[in-house]
PDB file of C-alpha atoms in Angstrom:
ATOM      1  CA  MET K 257       0.000   0.000   0.000  1.00 62.00           C
ATOM      2  CA  GLN K 258       1.285   3.459  -0.873  1.00 63.00           C
ATOM      3  CA  THR K 259       2.119   5.677   2.110  1.00 62.00           C
ATOM      4  CA  THR K 260       3.031   9.334   2.301  1.00 67.00           C
ATOM      5  CA  ASP K 261       6.195   8.909   4.403  1.00 83.00           C
ATOM      6  CA  LYS K 262       8.139   7.275   1.558  1.00 93.00           C
ATOM      7  CA  PRO K 263       9.832   8.957  -1.399  1.00 97.00           C
ATOM      8  CA  HIS K 264       7.545   9.176  -4.436  1.00 98.00           C
ATOM      9  CA  ILE K 265       9.138   8.272  -7.783  1.00 98.00           C
ATOM     10  CA  LEU K 266       7.508   9.381 -11.028  1.00 98.00           C
ATOM     11  CA  LEU K 267       8.568   7.127 -13.937  1.00 98.00           C
ATOM     12  CA  ILE K 268       7.786   8.689 -17.309  1.00 98.00           C
ATOM     13  CA  ASP K 269       7.393   6.751 -20.567  1.00 98.00           C
ATOM     14  CA  GLY K 270       9.012   9.490 -22.614  1.00 98.00           C
ATOM     15  CA  MET K 271       8.355   8.068 -26.063  1.00 96.00           C
ATOM     16  CA  ALA K 272       4.678   7.450 -25.309  1.00 96.00           C
ATOM     17  CA  LEU K 273       4.149  11.074 -24.270  1.00 97.00           C
ATOM     18  CA  LEU K 274       6.209  12.415 -27.178  1.00 97.00           C
ATOM     19  CA  PHE K 275       4.240  10.457 -29.801  1.00 96.00           C
ATOM     20  CA  ARG K 276       0.923  11.322 -28.149  1.00 96.00           C
ATOM     21  CA  SER K 277       1.778  15.021 -28.120  1.00 96.00           C
ATOM     22  CA  PHE K 278       3.035  15.019 -31.701  1.00 96.00           C
ATOM     23  CA  PHE K 279      -0.074  13.435 -33.201  1.00 95.00           C
ATOM     24  CA  ALA K 280      -2.441  15.487 -31.031  1.00 94.00           C
ATOM     25  CA  THR K 281      -1.402  18.658 -32.881  1.00 92.00           C
ATOM     26  CA  SER K 282       0.042  17.432 -36.196  1.00 94.00           C
ATOM     27  CA  VAL K 283      -3.396  16.196 -37.245  1.00 87.00           C
ATOM     28  CA  PHE K 284      -4.338  19.892 -37.451  1.00 89.00           C
ATOM     29  CA  GLY K 285      -1.075  20.822 -39.183  1.00 90.00           C
ATOM     30  CA  GLN K 286       0.256  22.570 -36.075  1.00 92.00           C
ATOM     31  CA  TYR K 287       3.977  21.907 -35.685  1.00 94.00           C
ATOM     32  CA  PHE K 288       5.031  24.989 -33.654  1.00 94.00           C
ATOM     33  CA  ARG K 289       8.237  25.501 -35.628  1.00 93.00           C
ATOM     34  CA  ASN K 290      11.106  27.358 -33.955  1.00 90.00           C
ATOM     35  CA  GLU K 291      13.096  30.205 -35.483  1.00 89.00           C
ATOM     36  CA  HIS K 292      15.073  27.663 -37.517  1.00 90.00           C
ATOM     37  CA  GLY K 293      11.909  26.122 -38.941  1.00 94.00           C
ATOM     38  CA  VAL K 294      12.269  22.900 -36.929  1.00 94.00           C
ATOM     39  CA  PRO K 295       8.990  21.426 -35.624  1.00 95.00           C
ATOM     40  CA  THR K 296       8.667  21.397 -31.825  1.00 94.00           C
ATOM     41  CA  ASN K 297       5.028  20.343 -31.297  1.00 95.00           C
ATOM     42  CA  GLY K 298       5.822  16.919 -29.845  1.00 96.00           C
ATOM     43  CA  VAL K 299       8.554  18.286 -27.593  1.00 95.00           C
ATOM     44  CA  GLN K 300       6.417  21.132 -26.268  1.00 94.00           C
ATOM     45  CA  GLY K 301       3.540  18.734 -25.546  1.00 94.00           C
ATOM     46  CA  PHE K 302       5.837  16.189 -23.911  1.00 96.00           C
ATOM     47  CA  ALA K 303       7.284  18.825 -21.559  1.00 94.00           C
ATOM     48  CA  ARG K 304       3.845  20.200 -20.742  1.00 93.00           C
ATOM     49  CA  HIS K 305       2.611  16.690 -19.952  1.00 95.00           C
ATOM     50  CA  VAL K 306       5.473  16.013 -17.551  1.00 95.00           C
ATOM     51  CA  LEU K 307       5.322  19.446 -15.908  1.00 93.00           C
ATOM     52  CA  THR K 308       1.591  19.006 -15.305  1.00 94.00           C
ATOM     53  CA  ALA K 309       2.052  15.465 -13.971  1.00 96.00           C
ATOM     54  CA  LYS K 310       4.802  16.701 -11.661  1.00 95.00           C
ATOM     55  CA  GLN K 311       2.568  19.462 -10.343  1.00 93.00           C
ATOM     56  CA  MET K 312      -0.424  17.132  -9.875  1.00 95.00           C
ATOM     57  CA  MET K 313       1.362  14.102  -8.418  1.00 96.00           C
ATOM     58  CA  GLN K 314       4.012  15.850  -6.328  1.00 95.00           C
ATOM     59  CA  PRO K 315       6.858  13.337  -6.749  1.00 97.00           C
ATOM     60  CA  THR K 316      10.141  13.707  -4.918  1.00 97.00           C
ATOM     61  CA  HIS K 317      12.105  11.816  -7.575  1.00 97.00           C
ATOM     62  CA  MET K 318      11.680  11.357 -11.324  1.00 97.00           C
ATOM     63  CA  ALA K 319      13.122   9.474 -14.296  1.00 98.00           C
ATOM     64  CA  VAL K 320      12.254   9.741 -17.993  1.00 98.00           C
ATOM     65  CA  CYS K 321      12.735   6.484 -19.907  1.00 98.00           C
ATOM     66  CA  TRP K 322      13.248   6.283 -23.678  1.00 98.00           C
ATOM     67  CA  ASP K 323      13.373   3.720 -26.460  1.00 96.00           C
ATOM     68  CA  MET K 324      16.746   3.867 -28.200  1.00 94.00           C
ATOM     69  CA  GLY K 325      15.959   2.938 -31.786  1.00 89.00           C
ATOM     70  CA  MET K 326      13.612   0.426 -33.344  1.00 87.00           C
ATOM     71  CA  HIS K 327      15.702  -2.731 -32.856  1.00 93.00           C
ATOM     72  CA  THR K 328      15.609  -4.485 -29.481  1.00 96.00           C
ATOM     73  CA  PHE K 329      16.326  -7.975 -28.169  1.00 97.00           C
ATOM     74  CA  ARG K 330      12.677  -8.813 -28.960  1.00 97.00           C
ATOM     75  CA  ASN K 331      13.402  -8.356 -32.680  1.00 96.00           C
ATOM     76  CA  ASP K 332      16.158 -10.939 -32.305  1.00 96.00           C
ATOM     77  CA  LEU K 333      13.572 -13.317 -30.846  1.00 97.00           C
ATOM     78  CA  PHE K 334      10.934 -12.616 -33.513  1.00 96.00           C
ATOM     79  CA  ASP K 335      11.477 -10.809 -36.826  1.00 94.00           C
ATOM     80  CA  GLY K 336       7.861  -9.664 -36.929  1.00 93.00           C
ATOM     81  CA  TYR K 337       8.020  -7.784 -33.632  1.00 95.00           C
ATOM     82  CA  LYS K 338       6.646  -4.253 -34.244  1.00 93.00           C
ATOM     83  CA  SER K 339       7.523  -4.665 -37.944  1.00 91.00           C
ATOM     84  CA  ASN K 340       4.044  -3.430 -38.897  1.00 88.00           C
ATOM     85  CA  ARG K 341       4.627   0.018 -37.440  1.00 89.00           C
ATOM     86  CA  PRO K 342       5.283   2.823 -39.944  1.00 90.00           C
ATOM     87  CA  ALA K 343       8.371   4.997 -39.677  1.00 90.00           C
ATOM     88  CA  PRO K 344       7.844   8.232 -37.718  1.00 93.00           C
ATOM     89  CA  PRO K 345       6.796  11.238 -39.824  1.00 95.00           C
ATOM     90  CA  GLU K 346       9.567  13.491 -41.120  1.00 96.00           C
ATOM     91  CA  GLU K 347       8.453  16.332 -38.843  1.00 96.00           C
ATOM     92  CA  MET K 348       9.001  14.127 -35.819  1.00 96.00           C
ATOM     93  CA  GLN K 349      12.529  12.983 -36.606  1.00 95.00           C
ATOM     94  CA  PRO K 350      14.408  15.946 -35.060  1.00 96.00           C
ATOM     95  CA  GLN K 351      12.196  15.941 -31.979  1.00 96.00           C
ATOM     96  CA  PHE K 352      13.544  12.734 -30.439  1.00 96.00           C
ATOM     97  CA  ASP K 353      16.845  14.350 -29.473  1.00 96.00           C
ATOM     98  CA  MET K 354      15.162  17.665 -28.708  1.00 95.00           C
ATOM     99  CA  ALA K 355      12.868  15.984 -26.182  1.00 96.00           C
ATOM    100  CA  LYS K 356      15.839  14.487 -24.358  1.00 96.00           C
ATOM    101  CA  ASP K 357      17.571  17.882 -24.439  1.00 94.00           C
ATOM    102  CA  ILE K 358      14.655  19.758 -22.896  1.00 93.00           C
ATOM    103  CA  SER K 359      14.248  17.000 -20.310  1.00 95.00           C
ATOM    104  CA  LYS K 360      17.895  17.433 -19.343  1.00 93.00           C
ATOM    105  CA  MET K 361      17.548  21.219 -19.238  1.00 91.00           C
ATOM    106  CA  LEU K 362      14.652  20.869 -16.794  1.00 91.00           C
ATOM    107  CA  GLY K 363      16.778  18.656 -14.568  1.00 90.00           C
ATOM    108  CA  TRP K 364      15.001  15.394 -15.310  1.00 94.00           C
ATOM    109  CA  LYS K 365      17.190  12.325 -15.631  1.00 96.00           C
ATOM    110  CA  ASN K 366      16.973  10.577 -19.029  1.00 97.00           C
ATOM    111  CA  PHE K 367      17.504   6.833 -19.337  1.00 98.00           C
ATOM    112  CA  GLY K 368      17.734   4.620 -22.395  1.00 97.00           C
ATOM    113  CA  GLU K 369      19.697   1.554 -23.419  1.00 97.00           C
ATOM    114  CA  ILE K 370      20.245   0.235 -26.930  1.00 96.00           C
ATOM    115  CA  GLY K 371      18.559  -3.119 -27.416  1.00 96.00           C
ATOM    116  CA  MET K 372      16.044  -2.549 -24.632  1.00 97.00           C
ATOM    117  CA  GLU K 373      12.690  -0.777 -24.503  1.00 97.00           C
ATOM    118  CA  ALA K 374      11.586   2.020 -22.204  1.00 97.00           C
ATOM    119  CA  ASP K 375       9.200  -0.516 -20.629  1.00 98.00           C
ATOM    120  CA  ASP K 376      12.175  -2.600 -19.509  1.00 98.00           C
ATOM    121  CA  LEU K 377      13.843   0.392 -17.874  1.00 98.00           C
ATOM    122  CA  ILE K 378      10.599   1.373 -16.167  1.00 98.00           C
ATOM    123  CA  GLY K 379      10.097  -2.200 -14.980  1.00 98.00           C
ATOM    124  CA  SER K 380      13.650  -2.505 -13.686  1.00 98.00           C
ATOM    125  CA  MET K 381      13.387   0.784 -11.788  1.00 98.00           C
ATOM    126  CA  ALA K 382       9.994  -0.122 -10.350  1.00 98.00           C
ATOM    127  CA  CYS K 383      11.328  -3.481  -9.138  1.00 98.00           C
ATOM    128  CA  LYS K 384      14.550  -1.964  -7.788  1.00 97.00           C
ATOM    129  CA  TRP K 385      12.786   0.587  -5.563  1.00 98.00           C
ATOM    130  CA  GLN K 386       9.359  -0.935  -4.888  1.00 96.00           C
ATOM    131  CA  ASP K 387      10.218  -1.530  -1.222  1.00 97.00           C
ATOM    132  CA  GLU K 388      11.814   1.885  -0.693  1.00 96.00           C
ATOM    133  CA  ALA K 389       9.372   4.217  -2.423  1.00 98.00           C
ATOM    134  CA  ASN K 390       5.895   4.787  -3.756  1.00 98.00           C
ATOM    135  CA  ILE K 391       5.988   4.698  -7.553  1.00 98.00           C
ATOM    136  CA  THR K 392       3.733   6.209 -10.200  1.00 98.00           C
ATOM    137  CA  ILE K 393       4.226   5.277 -13.854  1.00 98.00           C
ATOM    138  CA  VAL K 394       2.890   7.638 -16.534  1.00 98.00           C
ATOM    139  CA  SER K 395       2.289   6.012 -19.908  1.00 98.00           C
ATOM    140  CA  GLY K 396      -0.322   4.978 -22.427  1.00 96.00           C
ATOM    141  CA  ASP K 397       0.933   1.397 -22.727  1.00 96.00           C
ATOM    142  CA  LYS K 398      -1.325  -1.218 -21.114  1.00 96.00           C
ATOM    143  CA  ASP K 399       1.519  -3.766 -21.160  1.00 97.00           C
ATOM    144  CA  LEU K 400       2.778  -1.977 -18.042  1.00 98.00           C
ATOM    145  CA  LEU K 401      -0.144  -3.360 -16.028  1.00 98.00           C
ATOM    146  CA  GLN K 402       2.094  -6.332 -15.195  1.00 98.00           C
ATOM    147  CA  LEU K 403       4.208  -3.976 -13.042  1.00 98.00           C
ATOM    148  CA  LEU K 404       1.447  -3.109 -10.576  1.00 98.00           C
ATOM    149  CA  THR K 405       2.194  -3.801  -6.913  1.00 98.00           C
ATOM    150  CA  PRO K 406       0.807  -2.440  -3.641  1.00 98.00           C
ATOM    151  CA  THR K 407       3.409   0.364  -3.918  1.00 98.00           C
ATOM    152  CA  THR K 408       3.315   0.902  -7.696  1.00 98.00           C
ATOM    153  CA  LYS K 409       0.415   2.412  -9.616  1.00 98.00           C
ATOM    154  CA  ILE K 410       0.010   3.453 -13.241  1.00 98.00           C
ATOM    155  CA  ALA K 411      -1.526   6.651 -14.577  1.00 98.00           C
ATOM    156  CA  PHE K 412      -2.599   6.014 -18.175  1.00 98.00           C
ATOM    157  CA  THR K 413      -2.954   9.089 -20.359  1.00 97.00           C
ATOM    158  CA  LYS K 414      -6.588   9.675 -21.194  1.00 95.00           C
ATOM    159  CA  LYS K 415      -7.481  13.238 -22.180  1.00 91.00           C
ATOM    160  CA  GLY K 416      -5.530  16.453 -22.390  1.00 90.00           C
ATOM    161  CA  TYR K 417      -2.643  16.974 -20.000  1.00 92.00           C
ATOM    162  CA  SER K 418      -4.301  16.317 -16.674  1.00 93.00           C
ATOM    163  CA  ILE K 419      -6.873  13.524 -16.995  1.00 96.00           C
ATOM    164  CA  TYR K 420      -5.611  10.005 -16.317  1.00 97.00           C
ATOM    165  CA  ASP K 421      -7.081   6.527 -15.969  1.00 98.00           C
ATOM    166  CA  GLU K 422      -5.346   5.399 -12.787  1.00 98.00           C
ATOM    167  CA  TYR K 423      -4.759   1.732 -12.053  1.00 98.00           C
ATOM    168  CA  THR K 424      -3.814   0.517  -8.603  1.00 98.00           C
ATOM    169  CA  TYR K 425      -2.934  -3.007  -7.566  1.00 98.00           C
ATOM    170  CA  LYS K 426      -6.364  -3.373  -5.913  1.00 98.00           C
ATOM    171  CA  ARG K 427      -8.266  -2.116  -8.949  1.00 98.00           C
ATOM    172  CA  PHE K 428      -6.440  -4.602 -11.165  1.00 98.00           C
ATOM    173  CA  LEU K 429      -7.228  -7.500  -8.818  1.00 98.00           C
ATOM    174  CA  ASP K 430     -10.896  -6.490  -8.722  1.00 98.00           C
ATOM    175  CA  GLU K 431     -11.192  -6.220 -12.516  1.00 98.00           C
ATOM    176  CA  TYR K 432      -8.986  -9.085 -13.736  1.00 98.00           C
ATOM    177  CA  GLU K 433      -9.004 -11.507 -10.781  1.00 98.00           C
ATOM    178  CA  ILE K 434      -5.376 -12.459 -11.440  1.00 98.00           C
ATOM    179  CA  GLU K 435      -2.058 -11.157 -10.178  1.00 98.00           C
ATOM    180  CA  PRO K 436      -0.635  -8.341 -12.333  1.00 98.00           C
ATOM    181  CA  SER K 437       2.584 -10.339 -12.763  1.00 97.00           C
ATOM    182  CA  VAL K 438       0.778 -12.859 -15.003  1.00 98.00           C
ATOM    183  CA  PHE K 439      -0.823 -10.247 -17.271  1.00 98.00           C
ATOM    184  CA  ALA K 440       1.905 -11.110 -19.801  1.00 98.00           C
ATOM    185  CA  ASP K 441       0.537 -14.668 -19.834  1.00 98.00           C
ATOM    186  CA  VAL K 442      -2.858 -13.293 -20.893  1.00 98.00           C
ATOM    187  CA  LYS K 443      -1.141 -11.294 -23.651  1.00 98.00           C
ATOM    188  CA  ALA K 444       0.711 -14.446 -24.735  1.00 98.00           C
ATOM    189  CA  PHE K 445      -2.588 -16.138 -25.609  1.00 98.00           C
ATOM    190  CA  MET K 446      -4.403 -13.162 -27.134  1.00 97.00           C
ATOM    191  CA  GLY K 447      -1.394 -11.680 -28.940  1.00 96.00           C
ATOM    192  CA  ASP K 448      -0.892  -7.998 -29.702  1.00 96.00           C
ATOM    193  CA  SER K 449      -1.579  -6.674 -33.190  1.00 93.00           C
ATOM    194  CA  SER K 450       0.167  -3.360 -32.483  1.00 92.00           C
ATOM    195  CA  ASP K 451       3.350  -5.195 -31.480  1.00 95.00           C
ATOM    196  CA  GLY K 452       2.987  -7.664 -34.324  1.00 94.00           C
ATOM    197  CA  TYR K 453       2.830 -11.018 -32.556  1.00 95.00           C
ATOM    198  CA  PRO K 454      -0.228 -13.257 -32.953  1.00 94.00           C
ATOM    199  CA  GLY K 455      -0.394 -15.307 -29.757  1.00 97.00           C
ATOM    200  CA  VAL K 456      -2.707 -18.290 -30.253  1.00 98.00           C
ATOM    201  CA  LYS K 457      -4.943 -17.859 -33.279  1.00 96.00           C
ATOM    202  CA  GLY K 458      -8.578 -18.178 -32.345  1.00 96.00           C
ATOM    203  CA  ILE K 459      -8.165 -17.284 -28.673  1.00 97.00           C
ATOM    204  CA  GLY K 460      -9.333 -13.770 -27.837  1.00 96.00           C
ATOM    205  CA  PRO K 461      -9.006 -11.551 -24.749  1.00 97.00           C
ATOM    206  CA  LYS K 462     -11.951 -13.064 -22.853  1.00 97.00           C
ATOM    207  CA  THR K 463     -10.832 -16.684 -23.245  1.00 98.00           C
ATOM    208  CA  ALA K 464      -7.190 -15.769 -22.605  1.00 98.00           C
ATOM    209  CA  LEU K 465      -8.105 -14.170 -19.290  1.00 98.00           C
ATOM    210  CA  GLN K 466     -10.328 -17.105 -18.296  1.00 98.00           C
ATOM    211  CA  LEU K 467      -7.487 -19.547 -18.955  1.00 98.00           C
ATOM    212  CA  ILE K 468      -5.075 -17.640 -16.724  1.00 98.00           C
ATOM    213  CA  GLN K 469      -7.721 -17.169 -14.032  1.00 98.00           C
ATOM    214  CA  THR K 470      -8.210 -20.940 -13.986  1.00 98.00           C
ATOM    215  CA  TYR K 471      -4.682 -22.259 -14.482  1.00 98.00           C
ATOM    216  CA  GLY K 472      -2.474 -19.382 -13.300  1.00 98.00           C
ATOM    217  CA  SER K 473       0.044 -19.182 -16.141  1.00 98.00           C
ATOM    218  CA  VAL K 474       0.846 -20.249 -19.696  1.00 98.00           C
ATOM    219  CA  GLU K 475       2.736 -23.226 -18.306  1.00 98.00           C
ATOM    220  CA  GLY K 476      -0.230 -24.117 -16.081  1.00 98.00           C
ATOM    221  CA  VAL K 477      -2.523 -24.190 -19.096  1.00 98.00           C
ATOM    222  CA  ILE K 478      -0.089 -26.358 -21.067  1.00 98.00           C
ATOM    223  CA  ASP K 479       0.137 -28.817 -18.179  1.00 98.00           C
ATOM    224  CA  SER K 480      -3.673 -29.024 -18.087  1.00 98.00           C
ATOM    225  CA  LEU K 481      -4.407 -29.257 -21.812  1.00 97.00           C
ATOM    226  CA  HIS K 482      -6.309 -32.494 -21.250  1.00 96.00           C
ATOM    227  CA  GLU K 483      -8.901 -30.556 -19.229  1.00 97.00           C
ATOM    228  CA  LEU K 484      -9.700 -28.100 -22.028  1.00 97.00           C
ATOM    229  CA  LYS K 485     -12.308 -28.367 -24.749  1.00 95.00           C
ATOM    230  CA  PRO K 486     -11.033 -30.216 -27.845  1.00 96.00           C
ATOM    231  CA  GLY K 487     -11.148 -27.045 -29.929  1.00 96.00           C
ATOM    232  CA  GLN K 488      -9.024 -25.112 -27.435  1.00 97.00           C
ATOM    233  CA  GLN K 489      -6.581 -28.000 -27.126  1.00 97.00           C
ATOM    234  CA  LYS K 490      -6.089 -28.053 -30.880  1.00 97.00           C
ATOM    235  CA  LYS K 491      -5.555 -24.294 -31.156  1.00 97.00           C
ATOM    236  CA  ILE K 492      -2.945 -24.302 -28.402  1.00 98.00           C
ATOM    237  CA  GLU K 493      -1.145 -27.413 -29.670  1.00 97.00           C
ATOM    238  CA  GLU K 494      -0.956 -25.964 -33.197  1.00 97.00           C
ATOM    239  CA  ASN K 495       0.422 -22.661 -31.900  1.00 97.00           C
ATOM    240  CA  LEU K 496       2.459 -23.895 -28.935  1.00 98.00           C
ATOM    241  CA  GLU K 497       5.795 -22.510 -30.125  1.00 97.00           C
ATOM    242  CA  MET K 498       4.280 -19.100 -30.832  1.00 97.00           C
ATOM    243  CA  LEU K 499       2.504 -19.126 -27.457  1.00 98.00           C
ATOM    244  CA  LEU K 500       5.776 -19.583 -25.573  1.00 98.00           C
ATOM    245  CA  LEU K 501       7.520 -17.012 -27.766  1.00 98.00           C
ATOM    246  CA  SER K 502       4.664 -14.528 -27.289  1.00 98.00           C
ATOM    247  CA  LYS K 503       5.078 -14.775 -23.522  1.00 98.00           C
ATOM    248  CA  LYS K 504       8.747 -13.830 -23.866  1.00 98.00           C
ATOM    249  CA  LEU K 505       7.800 -10.888 -26.091  1.00 97.00           C
ATOM    250  CA  ALA K 506       5.048  -9.698 -23.739  1.00 98.00           C
ATOM    251  CA  THR K 507       7.052  -9.982 -20.527  1.00 98.00           C
ATOM    252  CA  ILE K 508       8.756  -6.786 -19.359  1.00 98.00           C
ATOM    253  CA  HIS K 509      12.385  -7.396 -18.454  1.00 98.00           C
ATOM    254  CA  CYS K 510      12.802  -6.153 -14.869  1.00 98.00           C
ATOM    255  CA  GLU K 511      16.377  -7.210 -14.159  1.00 96.00           C
ATOM    256  CA  MET K 512      18.421  -4.589 -15.983  1.00 97.00           C
ATOM    257  CA  GLU K 513      21.519  -3.428 -14.139  1.00 95.00           C
ATOM    258  CA  LEU K 514      20.941   0.133 -12.959  1.00 95.00           C
ATOM    259  CA  PRO K 515      24.161   1.729 -11.669  1.00 92.00           C
ATOM    260  CA  ILE K 516      22.237   4.620 -10.085  1.00 95.00           C
ATOM    261  CA  GLU K 517      21.058   5.508  -6.607  1.00 96.00           C
ATOM    262  CA  LEU K 518      17.634   6.794  -5.669  1.00 96.00           C
ATOM    263  CA  ASN K 519      19.078  10.200  -4.772  1.00 96.00           C
ATOM    264  CA  ASP K 520      20.268  10.549  -8.378  1.00 96.00           C
ATOM    265  CA  LEU K 521      16.607  11.021  -9.317  1.00 97.00           C
ATOM    266  CA  LEU K 522      15.880  13.921  -6.980  1.00 96.00           C
ATOM    267  CA  ILE K 523      13.941  16.684  -8.742  1.00 93.00           C
ATOM    268  CA  PRO K 524      15.666  20.092  -8.757  1.00 86.00           C
ATOM    269  CA  SER K 525      13.954  23.419  -8.186  1.00 83.00           C
ATOM    270  CA  TYR K 526      13.265  25.679 -11.139  1.00 77.00           C
ATOM    271  CA  THR K 527      14.790  29.143 -11.392  1.00 77.00           C
ATOM    272  CA  ASN K 528      14.177  32.205 -13.519  1.00 79.00           C
ATOM    273  CA  GLU K 529      17.551  31.590 -15.145  1.00 82.00           C
ATOM    274  CA  LEU K 530      16.497  28.120 -16.256  1.00 77.00           C
ATOM    275  CA  LEU K 531      13.220  29.370 -17.704  1.00 76.00           C
ATOM    276  CA  GLU K 532      15.041  32.119 -19.569  1.00 82.00           C
ATOM    277  CA  GLN K 533      17.350  29.463 -21.035  1.00 79.00           C
ATOM    278  CA  LEU K 534      14.286  27.570 -22.249  1.00 77.00           C
ATOM    279  CA  GLU K 535      13.006  30.761 -23.916  1.00 80.00           C
ATOM    280  CA  GLN K 536      16.345  31.307 -25.638  1.00 79.00           C
ATOM    281  CA  ALA K 537      16.440  27.680 -26.811  1.00 76.00           C
ATOM    282  CA  GLY K 538      13.088  28.126 -28.574  1.00 74.00           C
ATOM    283  CA  PHE K 539      10.888  26.488 -25.940  1.00 78.00           C
ATOM    284  CA  GLY K 540       8.876  29.544 -24.982  1.00 75.00           C
ATOM    285  CA  MET K 541       5.621  27.609 -24.620  1.00 77.00           C
ATOM    286  CA  THR K 542       7.251  25.239 -22.156  1.00 80.00           C
ATOM    287  CA  SER K 543       8.772  28.100 -20.186  1.00 80.00           C
ATOM    288  CA  ARG K 544       5.449  29.913 -19.936  1.00 81.00           C
ATOM    289  CA  HIS K 545       3.695  26.714 -18.843  1.00 82.00           C
ATOM    290  CA  ALA K 546       6.309  26.107 -16.154  1.00 79.00           C
ATOM    291  CA  ARG K 547       5.871  29.668 -14.884  1.00 80.00           C
ATOM    292  CA  SER K 548       2.108  29.169 -14.715  1.00 80.00           C
ATOM    293  CA  LEU K 549       2.501  26.045 -12.565  1.00 77.00           C
ATOM    294  CA  TYR K 550       5.307  27.031 -10.221  1.00 69.00           C
ATOM    295  CA  THR K 551       6.185  30.127  -8.268  1.00 56.00           C
ATOM    296  CA  ILE K 552       9.731  31.040  -9.241  1.00 51.00           C
TER     297      ILE K 552
END
């Protein structure tokens, strides 16, 4: 259970907020170009999202986690992993580095590792400090539900910059009737079209959840195949290799080595000098938003 006497870590899925912010305005042709003509709409929205979350959630510590390129260890496991996703629009290309730059300017610690996903960094940090701190994850990725614990909750982006769909450990138990840690087993059966892996063909979300509720895990279902209906047995037997592979793809890797201490994530105070630097760097909207939220 989360308590107020512990540090509160805010873990930000940087890429999720950057993409969300980019498409929220680019659909109207609004790119907020700087004096050099470079689009900044995604960056400005990302920073506004995080500043608002920081003001609402009052963390003591914060980390921003990033994907570092398209290729990860999951692509080595399965060529089709995320292969159906289009390349980012041209206007977004320069904003990846810009987002990390503005994050650094604001004193937020950026983390990313080639070959891993932001989810894996978030998961590793959540596991590392779950006994020392209360943790809030901000993202739009439902795969992160598997990270819920009594001290870790997830705020899923919903509308604008300040409305979230918040999941706690208790809410998940009430809705799914399984432990969050086996949510990846549900995904293994149902697959994920956005990530490009099929799971078991013919088994949808409802049946996948029922199987895990009854047998506890992918391995538990396999051990109890003789108890299933003939049709389900056949589907699983015909897709057994993909089922086991899908579980590996769906499972967040929570054992990354993190050579950092909790105090490295302390959030600094903002100053007029910093906000003036943001103005000079072409992030006037971000600077004005920061001023509106915090007394400098």
